[in-house]
CSV table of C-alpha atoms and ligand atoms in Angstrom, one decimal:
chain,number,residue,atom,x,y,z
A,19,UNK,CA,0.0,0.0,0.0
A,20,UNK,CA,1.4,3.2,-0.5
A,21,UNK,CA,-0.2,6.7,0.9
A,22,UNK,CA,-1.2,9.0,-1.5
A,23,UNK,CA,0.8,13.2,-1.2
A,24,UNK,CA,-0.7,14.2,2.7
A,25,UNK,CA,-3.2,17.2,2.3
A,26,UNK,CA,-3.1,20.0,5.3
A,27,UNK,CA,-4.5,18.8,8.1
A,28,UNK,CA,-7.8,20.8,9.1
A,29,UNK,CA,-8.7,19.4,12.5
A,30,UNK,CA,-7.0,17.2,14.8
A,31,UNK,CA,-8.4,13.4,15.1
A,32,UNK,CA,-7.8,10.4,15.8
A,33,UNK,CA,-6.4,9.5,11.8
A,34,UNK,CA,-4.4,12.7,12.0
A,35,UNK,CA,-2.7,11.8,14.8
A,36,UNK,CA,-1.9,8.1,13.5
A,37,UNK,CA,-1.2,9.4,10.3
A,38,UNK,CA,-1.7,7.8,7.0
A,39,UNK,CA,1.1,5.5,7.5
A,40,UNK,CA,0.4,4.3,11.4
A,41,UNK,CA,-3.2,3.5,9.4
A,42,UNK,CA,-1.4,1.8,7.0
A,43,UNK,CA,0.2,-0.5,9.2
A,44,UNK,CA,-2.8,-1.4,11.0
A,45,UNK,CA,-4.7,-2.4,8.0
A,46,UNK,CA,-1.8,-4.4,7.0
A,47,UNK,CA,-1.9,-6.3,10.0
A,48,UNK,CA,-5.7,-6.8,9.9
A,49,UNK,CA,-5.2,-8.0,6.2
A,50,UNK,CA,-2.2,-10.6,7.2
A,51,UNK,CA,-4.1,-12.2,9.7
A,52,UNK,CA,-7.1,-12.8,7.6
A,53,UNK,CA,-5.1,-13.9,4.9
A,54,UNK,CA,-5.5,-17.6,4.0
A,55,UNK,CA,-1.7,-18.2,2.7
A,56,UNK,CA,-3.3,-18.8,-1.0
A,57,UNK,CA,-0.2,-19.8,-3.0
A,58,UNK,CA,-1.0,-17.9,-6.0
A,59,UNK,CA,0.4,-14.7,-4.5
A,60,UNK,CA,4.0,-14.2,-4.6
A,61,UNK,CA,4.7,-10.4,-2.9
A,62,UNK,CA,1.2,-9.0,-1.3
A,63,UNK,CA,1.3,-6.1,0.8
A,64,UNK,CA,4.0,-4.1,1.8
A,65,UNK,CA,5.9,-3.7,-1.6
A,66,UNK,CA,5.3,-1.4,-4.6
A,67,UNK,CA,3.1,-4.0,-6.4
A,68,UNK,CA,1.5,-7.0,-5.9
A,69,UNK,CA,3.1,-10.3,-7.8
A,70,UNK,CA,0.7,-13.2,-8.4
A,71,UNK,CA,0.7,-16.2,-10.5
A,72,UNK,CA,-2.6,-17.6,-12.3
A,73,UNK,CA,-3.2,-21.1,-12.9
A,74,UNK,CA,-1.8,-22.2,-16.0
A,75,UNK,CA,-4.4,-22.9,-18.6
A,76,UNK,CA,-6.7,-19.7,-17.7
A,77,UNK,CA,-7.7,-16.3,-18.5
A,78,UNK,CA,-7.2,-13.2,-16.0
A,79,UNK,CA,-10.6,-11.1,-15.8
A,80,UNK,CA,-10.3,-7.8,-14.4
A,81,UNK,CA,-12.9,-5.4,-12.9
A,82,UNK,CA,-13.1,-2.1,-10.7
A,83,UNK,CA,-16.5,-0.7,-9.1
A,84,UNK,CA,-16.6,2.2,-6.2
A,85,UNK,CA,-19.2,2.4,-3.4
A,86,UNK,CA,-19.2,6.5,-2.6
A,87,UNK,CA,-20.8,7.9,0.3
A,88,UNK,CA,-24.4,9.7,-0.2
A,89,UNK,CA,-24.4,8.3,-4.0
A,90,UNK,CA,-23.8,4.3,-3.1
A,91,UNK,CA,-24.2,4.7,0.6
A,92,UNK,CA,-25.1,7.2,3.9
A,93,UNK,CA,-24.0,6.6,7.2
A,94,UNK,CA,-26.9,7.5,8.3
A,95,UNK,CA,-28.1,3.5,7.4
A,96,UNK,CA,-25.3,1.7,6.8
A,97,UNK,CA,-22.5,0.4,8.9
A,98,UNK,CA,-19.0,0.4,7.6
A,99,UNK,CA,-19.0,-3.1,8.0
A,100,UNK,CA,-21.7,-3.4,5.5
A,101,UNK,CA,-20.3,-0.8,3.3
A,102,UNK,CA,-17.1,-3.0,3.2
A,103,UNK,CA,-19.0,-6.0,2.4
A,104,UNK,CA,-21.0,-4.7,-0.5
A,105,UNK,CA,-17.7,-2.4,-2.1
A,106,UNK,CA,-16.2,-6.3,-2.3
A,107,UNK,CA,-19.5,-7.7,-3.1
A,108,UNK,CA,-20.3,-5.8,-6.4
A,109,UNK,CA,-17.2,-6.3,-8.1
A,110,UNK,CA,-17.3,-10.6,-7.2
A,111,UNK,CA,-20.9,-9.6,-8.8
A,112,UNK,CA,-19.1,-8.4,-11.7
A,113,UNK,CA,-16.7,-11.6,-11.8
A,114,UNK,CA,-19.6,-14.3,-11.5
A,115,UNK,CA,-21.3,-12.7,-14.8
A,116,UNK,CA,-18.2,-13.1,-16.7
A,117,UNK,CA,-17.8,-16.9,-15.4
A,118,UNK,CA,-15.2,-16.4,-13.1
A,119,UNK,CA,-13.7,-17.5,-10.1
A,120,UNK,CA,-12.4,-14.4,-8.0
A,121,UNK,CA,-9.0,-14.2,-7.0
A,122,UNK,CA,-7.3,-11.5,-5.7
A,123,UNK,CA,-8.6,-7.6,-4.7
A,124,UNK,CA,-6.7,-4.0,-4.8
A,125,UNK,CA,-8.6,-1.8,-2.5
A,126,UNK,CA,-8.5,2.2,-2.9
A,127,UNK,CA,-9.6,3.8,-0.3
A,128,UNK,CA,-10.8,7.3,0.6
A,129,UNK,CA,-11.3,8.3,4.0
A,130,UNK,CA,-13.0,11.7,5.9
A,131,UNK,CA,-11.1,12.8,9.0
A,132,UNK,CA,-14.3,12.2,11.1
A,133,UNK,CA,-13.9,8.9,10.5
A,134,UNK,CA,-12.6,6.9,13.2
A,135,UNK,CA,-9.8,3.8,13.6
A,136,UNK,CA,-12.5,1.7,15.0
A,137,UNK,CA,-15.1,2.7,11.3
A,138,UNK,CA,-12.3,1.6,9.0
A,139,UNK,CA,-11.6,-1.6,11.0
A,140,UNK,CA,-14.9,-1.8,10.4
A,141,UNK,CA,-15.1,-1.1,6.8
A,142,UNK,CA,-12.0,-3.6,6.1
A,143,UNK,CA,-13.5,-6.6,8.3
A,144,UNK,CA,-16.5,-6.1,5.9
A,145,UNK,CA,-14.3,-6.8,2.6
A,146,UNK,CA,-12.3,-9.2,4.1
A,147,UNK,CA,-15.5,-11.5,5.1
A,148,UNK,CA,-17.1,-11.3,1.7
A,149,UNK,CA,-13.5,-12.0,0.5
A,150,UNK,CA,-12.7,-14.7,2.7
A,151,UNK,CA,-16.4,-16.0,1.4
A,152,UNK,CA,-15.6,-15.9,-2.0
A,153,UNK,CA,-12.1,-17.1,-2.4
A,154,UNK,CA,-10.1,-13.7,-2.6
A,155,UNK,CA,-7.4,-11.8,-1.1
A,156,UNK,CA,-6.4,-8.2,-0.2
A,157,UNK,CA,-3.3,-8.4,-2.1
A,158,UNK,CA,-2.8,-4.4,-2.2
A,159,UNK,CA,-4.3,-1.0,-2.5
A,160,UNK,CA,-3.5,2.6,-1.6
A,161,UNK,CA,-5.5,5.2,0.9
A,162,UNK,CA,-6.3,8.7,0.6
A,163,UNK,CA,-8.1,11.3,2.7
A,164,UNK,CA,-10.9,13.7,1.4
A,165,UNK,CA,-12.4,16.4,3.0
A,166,UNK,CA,-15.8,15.3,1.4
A,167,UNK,CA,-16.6,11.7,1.3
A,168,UNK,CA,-15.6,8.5,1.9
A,169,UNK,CA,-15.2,6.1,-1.1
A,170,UNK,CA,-14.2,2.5,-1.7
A,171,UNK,CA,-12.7,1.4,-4.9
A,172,UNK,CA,-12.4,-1.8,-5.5
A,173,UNK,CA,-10.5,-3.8,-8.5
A,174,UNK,CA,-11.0,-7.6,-8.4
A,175,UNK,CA,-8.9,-9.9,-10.8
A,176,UNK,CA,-10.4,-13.8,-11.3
A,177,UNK,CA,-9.4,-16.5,-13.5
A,178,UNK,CA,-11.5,-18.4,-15.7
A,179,UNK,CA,-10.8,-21.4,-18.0
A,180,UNK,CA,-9.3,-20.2,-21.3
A,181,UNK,CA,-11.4,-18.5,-23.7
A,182,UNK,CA,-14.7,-20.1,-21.6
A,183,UNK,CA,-15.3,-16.5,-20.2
A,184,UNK,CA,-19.3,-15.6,-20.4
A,185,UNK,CA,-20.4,-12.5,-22.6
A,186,UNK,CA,-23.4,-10.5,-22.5
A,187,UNK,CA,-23.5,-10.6,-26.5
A,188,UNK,CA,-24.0,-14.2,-26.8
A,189,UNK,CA,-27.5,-14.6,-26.7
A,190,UNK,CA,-29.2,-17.0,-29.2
A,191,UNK,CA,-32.6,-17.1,-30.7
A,192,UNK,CA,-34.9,-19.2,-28.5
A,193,UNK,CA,-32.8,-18.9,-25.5
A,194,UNK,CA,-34.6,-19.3,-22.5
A,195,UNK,CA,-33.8,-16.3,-20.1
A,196,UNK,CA,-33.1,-17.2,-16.8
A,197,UNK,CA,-32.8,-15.3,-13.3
A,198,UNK,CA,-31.0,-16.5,-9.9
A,199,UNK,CA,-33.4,-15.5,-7.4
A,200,UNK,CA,-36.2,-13.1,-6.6
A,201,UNK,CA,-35.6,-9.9,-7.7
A,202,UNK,CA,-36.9,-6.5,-6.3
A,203,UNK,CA,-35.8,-6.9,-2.5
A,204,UNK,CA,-32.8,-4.6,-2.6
A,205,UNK,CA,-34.6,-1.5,-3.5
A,206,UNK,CA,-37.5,-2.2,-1.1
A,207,UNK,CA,-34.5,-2.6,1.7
A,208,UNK,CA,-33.4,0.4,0.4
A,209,UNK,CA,-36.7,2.6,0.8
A,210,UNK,CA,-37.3,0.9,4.2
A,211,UNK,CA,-34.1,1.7,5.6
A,212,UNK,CA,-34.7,5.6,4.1
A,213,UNK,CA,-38.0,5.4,6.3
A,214,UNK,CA,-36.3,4.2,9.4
A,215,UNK,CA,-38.8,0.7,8.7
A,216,UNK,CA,-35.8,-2.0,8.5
A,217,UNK,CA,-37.1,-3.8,11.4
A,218,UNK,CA,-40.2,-4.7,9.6
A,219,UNK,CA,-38.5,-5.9,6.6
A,220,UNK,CA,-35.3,-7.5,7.5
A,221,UNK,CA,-34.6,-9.7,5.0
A,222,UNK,CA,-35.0,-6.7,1.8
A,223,UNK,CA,-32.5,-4.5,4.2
A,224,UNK,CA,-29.9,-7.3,4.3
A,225,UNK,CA,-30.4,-7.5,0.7
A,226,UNK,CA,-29.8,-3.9,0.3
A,227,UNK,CA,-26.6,-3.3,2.6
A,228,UNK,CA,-25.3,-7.1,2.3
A,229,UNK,CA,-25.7,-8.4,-1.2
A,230,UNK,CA,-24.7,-12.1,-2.4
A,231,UNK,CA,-22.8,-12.3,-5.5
A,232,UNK,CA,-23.8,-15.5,-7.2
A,233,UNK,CA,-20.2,-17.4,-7.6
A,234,UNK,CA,-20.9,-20.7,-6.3
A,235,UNK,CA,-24.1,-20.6,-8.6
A,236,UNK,CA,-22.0,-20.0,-11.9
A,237,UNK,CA,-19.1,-21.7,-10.8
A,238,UNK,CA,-21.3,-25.4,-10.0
A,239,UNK,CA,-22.8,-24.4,-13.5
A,240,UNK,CA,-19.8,-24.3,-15.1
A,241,UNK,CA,-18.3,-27.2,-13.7
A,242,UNK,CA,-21.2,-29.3,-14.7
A,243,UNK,CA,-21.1,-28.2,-18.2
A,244,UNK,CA,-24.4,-26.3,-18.4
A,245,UNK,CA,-23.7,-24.7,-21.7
A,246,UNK,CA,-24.7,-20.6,-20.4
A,247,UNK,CA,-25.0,-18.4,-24.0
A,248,UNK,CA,-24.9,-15.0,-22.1
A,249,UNK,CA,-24.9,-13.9,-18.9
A,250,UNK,CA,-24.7,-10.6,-17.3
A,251,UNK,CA,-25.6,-9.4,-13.3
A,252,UNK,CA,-28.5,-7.7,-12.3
A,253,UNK,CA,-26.8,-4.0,-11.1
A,254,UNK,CA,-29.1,-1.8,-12.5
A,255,UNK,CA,-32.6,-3.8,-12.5
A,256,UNK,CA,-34.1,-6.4,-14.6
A,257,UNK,CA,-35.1,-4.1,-18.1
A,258,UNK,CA,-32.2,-2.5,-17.8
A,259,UNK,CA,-29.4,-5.0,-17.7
A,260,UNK,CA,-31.5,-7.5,-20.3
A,261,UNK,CA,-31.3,-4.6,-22.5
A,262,UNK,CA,-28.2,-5.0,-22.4
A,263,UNK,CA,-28.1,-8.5,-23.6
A,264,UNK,CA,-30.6,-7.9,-26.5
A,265,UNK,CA,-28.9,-4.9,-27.6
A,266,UNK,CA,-25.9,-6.7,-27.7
A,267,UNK,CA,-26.6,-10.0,-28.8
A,268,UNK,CA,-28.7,-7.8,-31.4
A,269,UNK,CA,-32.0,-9.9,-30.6
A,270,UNK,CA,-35.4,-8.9,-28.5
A,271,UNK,CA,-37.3,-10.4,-25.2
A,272,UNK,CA,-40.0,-11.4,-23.9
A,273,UNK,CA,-41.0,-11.9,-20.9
A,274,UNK,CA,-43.5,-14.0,-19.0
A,275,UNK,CA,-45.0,-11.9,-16.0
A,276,UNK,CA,-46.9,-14.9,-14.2
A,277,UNK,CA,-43.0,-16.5,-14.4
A,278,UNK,CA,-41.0,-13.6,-12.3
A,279,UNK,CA,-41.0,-14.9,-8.6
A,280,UNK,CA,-42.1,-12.8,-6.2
A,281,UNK,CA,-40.1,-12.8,-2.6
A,282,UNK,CA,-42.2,-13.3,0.5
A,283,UNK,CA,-41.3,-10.0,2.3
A,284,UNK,CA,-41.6,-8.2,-0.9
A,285,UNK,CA,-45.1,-9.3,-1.2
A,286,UNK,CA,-45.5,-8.2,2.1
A,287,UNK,CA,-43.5,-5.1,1.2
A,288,UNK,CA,-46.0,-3.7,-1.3
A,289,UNK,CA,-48.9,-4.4,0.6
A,290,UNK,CA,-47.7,-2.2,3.4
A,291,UNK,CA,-46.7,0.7,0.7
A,292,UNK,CA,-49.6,-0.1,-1.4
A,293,UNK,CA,-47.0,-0.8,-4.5
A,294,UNK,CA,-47.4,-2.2,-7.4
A,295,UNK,CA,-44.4,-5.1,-6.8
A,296,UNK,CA,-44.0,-5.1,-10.9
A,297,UNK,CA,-42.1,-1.4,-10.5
A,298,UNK,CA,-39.5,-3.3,-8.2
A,299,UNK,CA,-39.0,-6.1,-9.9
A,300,UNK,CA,-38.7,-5.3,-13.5
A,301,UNK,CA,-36.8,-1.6,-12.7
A,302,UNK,CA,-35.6,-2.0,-8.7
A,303,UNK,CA,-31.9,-2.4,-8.6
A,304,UNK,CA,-29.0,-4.0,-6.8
A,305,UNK,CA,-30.1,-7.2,-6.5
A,306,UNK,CA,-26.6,-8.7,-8.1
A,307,UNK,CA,-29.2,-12.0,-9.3
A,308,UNK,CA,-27.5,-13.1,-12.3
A,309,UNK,CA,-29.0,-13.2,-15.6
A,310,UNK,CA,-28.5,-15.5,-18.3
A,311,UNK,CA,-29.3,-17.0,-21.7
A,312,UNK,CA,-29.5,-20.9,-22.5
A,313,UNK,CA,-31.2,-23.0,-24.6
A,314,UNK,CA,-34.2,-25.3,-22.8
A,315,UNK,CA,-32.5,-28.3,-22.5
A,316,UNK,CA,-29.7,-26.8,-20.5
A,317,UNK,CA,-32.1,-24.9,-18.4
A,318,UNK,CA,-33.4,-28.2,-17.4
A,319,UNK,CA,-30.2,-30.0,-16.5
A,320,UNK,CA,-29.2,-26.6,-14.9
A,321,UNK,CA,-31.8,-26.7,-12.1
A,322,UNK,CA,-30.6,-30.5,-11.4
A,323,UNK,CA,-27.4,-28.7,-9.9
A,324,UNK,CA,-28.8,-25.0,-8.9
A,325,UNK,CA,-32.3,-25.0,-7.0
A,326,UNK,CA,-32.9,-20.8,-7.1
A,327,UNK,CA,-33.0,-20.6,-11.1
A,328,UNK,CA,-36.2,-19.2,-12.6
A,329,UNK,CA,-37.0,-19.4,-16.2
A,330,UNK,CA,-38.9,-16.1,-17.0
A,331,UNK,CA,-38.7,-15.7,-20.6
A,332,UNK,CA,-37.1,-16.1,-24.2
A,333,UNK,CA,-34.7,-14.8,-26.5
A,334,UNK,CA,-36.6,-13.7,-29.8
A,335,UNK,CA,-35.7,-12.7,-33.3
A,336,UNK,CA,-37.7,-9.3,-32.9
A,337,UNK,CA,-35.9,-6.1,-31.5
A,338,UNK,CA,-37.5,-4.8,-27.9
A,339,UNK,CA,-38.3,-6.2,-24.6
A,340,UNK,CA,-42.2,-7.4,-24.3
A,341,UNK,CA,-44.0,-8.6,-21.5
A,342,UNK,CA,-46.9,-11.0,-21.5
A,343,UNK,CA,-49.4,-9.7,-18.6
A,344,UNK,CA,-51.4,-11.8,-16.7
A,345,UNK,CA,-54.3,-11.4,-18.9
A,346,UNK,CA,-52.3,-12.7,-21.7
A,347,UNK,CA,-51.8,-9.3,-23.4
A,348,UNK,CA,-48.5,-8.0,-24.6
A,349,UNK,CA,-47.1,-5.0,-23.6
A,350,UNK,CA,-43.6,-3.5,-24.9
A,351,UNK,CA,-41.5,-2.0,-22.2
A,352,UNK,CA,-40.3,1.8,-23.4
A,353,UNK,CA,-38.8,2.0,-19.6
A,354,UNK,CA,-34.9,1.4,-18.5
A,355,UNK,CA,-34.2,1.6,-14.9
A,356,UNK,CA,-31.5,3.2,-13.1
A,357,UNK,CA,-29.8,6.3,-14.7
A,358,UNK,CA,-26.0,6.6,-13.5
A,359,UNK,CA,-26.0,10.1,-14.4
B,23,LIG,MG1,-22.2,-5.9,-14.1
């Protein structure tokens, strides 16, 4: 890790009197004794760069995502544990949809002086768990300080068999399209935490601050030979991301309404907020589900090996996404989702 040029210091607190090195060595320390002695990594922290070896016989994969305070998170609901978590989280989420298994992290980190030792412990406990959960390592980063907000950045490297990687323009004609688990929960957790509710919906706030990425799903997949034609995670809501797909893979959807599971607590969710649950599912973000493109016959030996796979639609020649309602008619979807900017 190295510390990036010191900028005055405004205040005294606790980091200003540790200094961006003494906070460098205590992260160091954290990161060692969590570290599972992988032998892929030849030099991890305390050097200029990281050194690491893939397997032979695979591909390196590469990804970087942020979490920023009061855009991706506010303190005001989250802990830093959580923030930690999901900063690791959405990059593995990132790594699943491309087929791979995650390997090793560089974390950059931007900290407020308000913050506290004891918050970035925090913060760093939360990436090294989801880590740990995945497979991964903190093999290096660098730390900064702002005067404005705290932000995570987060590049995660994975391997994957050579040129078996999964693409999100690889869809085929008849596909069946296929989702990991109920969607809509996150940005219910998300509201509910905003209105101080999170008790009453615990499982959609966990979803929200504590997301799963869906390795072990692709990777039993892959192992079994389930022959997946695209694939892609759900970041910014169901429309959304399978736009993606079609617009890449130059083909249309359409979607079965009466197919899209619908959670428990979101069901429960709606009623509460007199919602339609539609609006969450199809548009509500951040669930990091995957979705992906096969033909039938490898959907059906798929859920022989992954129980939480819904089949909610089909890959069609015709542009555009269309839904079939539950009175049979067809409506075209003209919305996206989330805007980034
Ligand atoms: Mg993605």
């Amino acid at each position: 890790m190295r510390s990036s040029a010191p900028s005055p210091v405004k205040y005294i607190s606790e980091l200003s009197t540790l200094g961006e090195f003494g906070l460098i060595r205590q992260l160091d320390k954290m990161i060692r004794r969590a570290d599972n002695g992988s032998g892929t990594v030849h030099l991890g922290i305390g050097d200029d760069a990281a050194v690491m070896s893939p397997e032979k016989g695979k591909d390196l994969v590469a990804t970087i995502d942020n979490m920023i305070e009061d855009i991706h998170f506010e303190r005001s609901y989250s802990d830093w544990q959580s923030v930690g978590w999901k900063a690791v989280a959405i990059n593995l989420s990132d790594l699943s949809a491309m087929g791979a298994q995650p390997r090793w992290l560089l974390v950059n980190l931007v900290v407020t002086m308000d913050m506290t030792l004891r918050d970035i412990q925090s913060l760093y406990r939360g990436m090294i768990a989801c880590g740990k959960r995945f497979g991964t390592r903190i093999v290096g980063g660098n730390t900064a300080r702002s005067d404005k907000e705290c932000s995570i950045t987060i590049t995660a490297l994975g391997e994957v068999n050579r040129n078996q990687h999964l693409q999100r323009d690889h869809a085929k004609i008849n596909d069946v399209i296929v989702i990991s688990g109920p969607l809509g929960l996150s940005a219910a957790g998300l509201k509910i935490m905003k209105t101080k509710q999170s008790k009453l919906f615990p499982q959609a706030a966990q979803r929200h601050l504590r997301p799963v990425p869906r390795i072990h799903e692709i990777q039993t997949l892959l192992s079994n030979n389930i022959r997946v034609n695209a694939c892609i995670d759900i970041s910014d809501g169901l429309i959304a991301d399978l736009r993606h797909i079609c617009e890449s893979s130059k083909l249309g959807a359409t979607l079965d309404r009466s197919l899209i599971p619908v959670h428990p607590q979101l069901k429960k969710f709606v009623q509460h907020f007199s919602m339609n649950p539609y609006d969450l599912l199809l548009y509500g973000g951040e669930d990091y589900e995957l979705l992906m493109t096969m033909p039938d016959s490898e959907f059906r030996k798929a859920k022989k090996h992954v129980r939480n796979l819904y089949k909610i639609g089909t890959m069609v020649k015709q542009k555009g996404i269309r839904i079939i309602q539950d009175n049979n008619q067809i409506e075209i979807i003209h919305q996206t989702g989330f805007r980034h900017f």
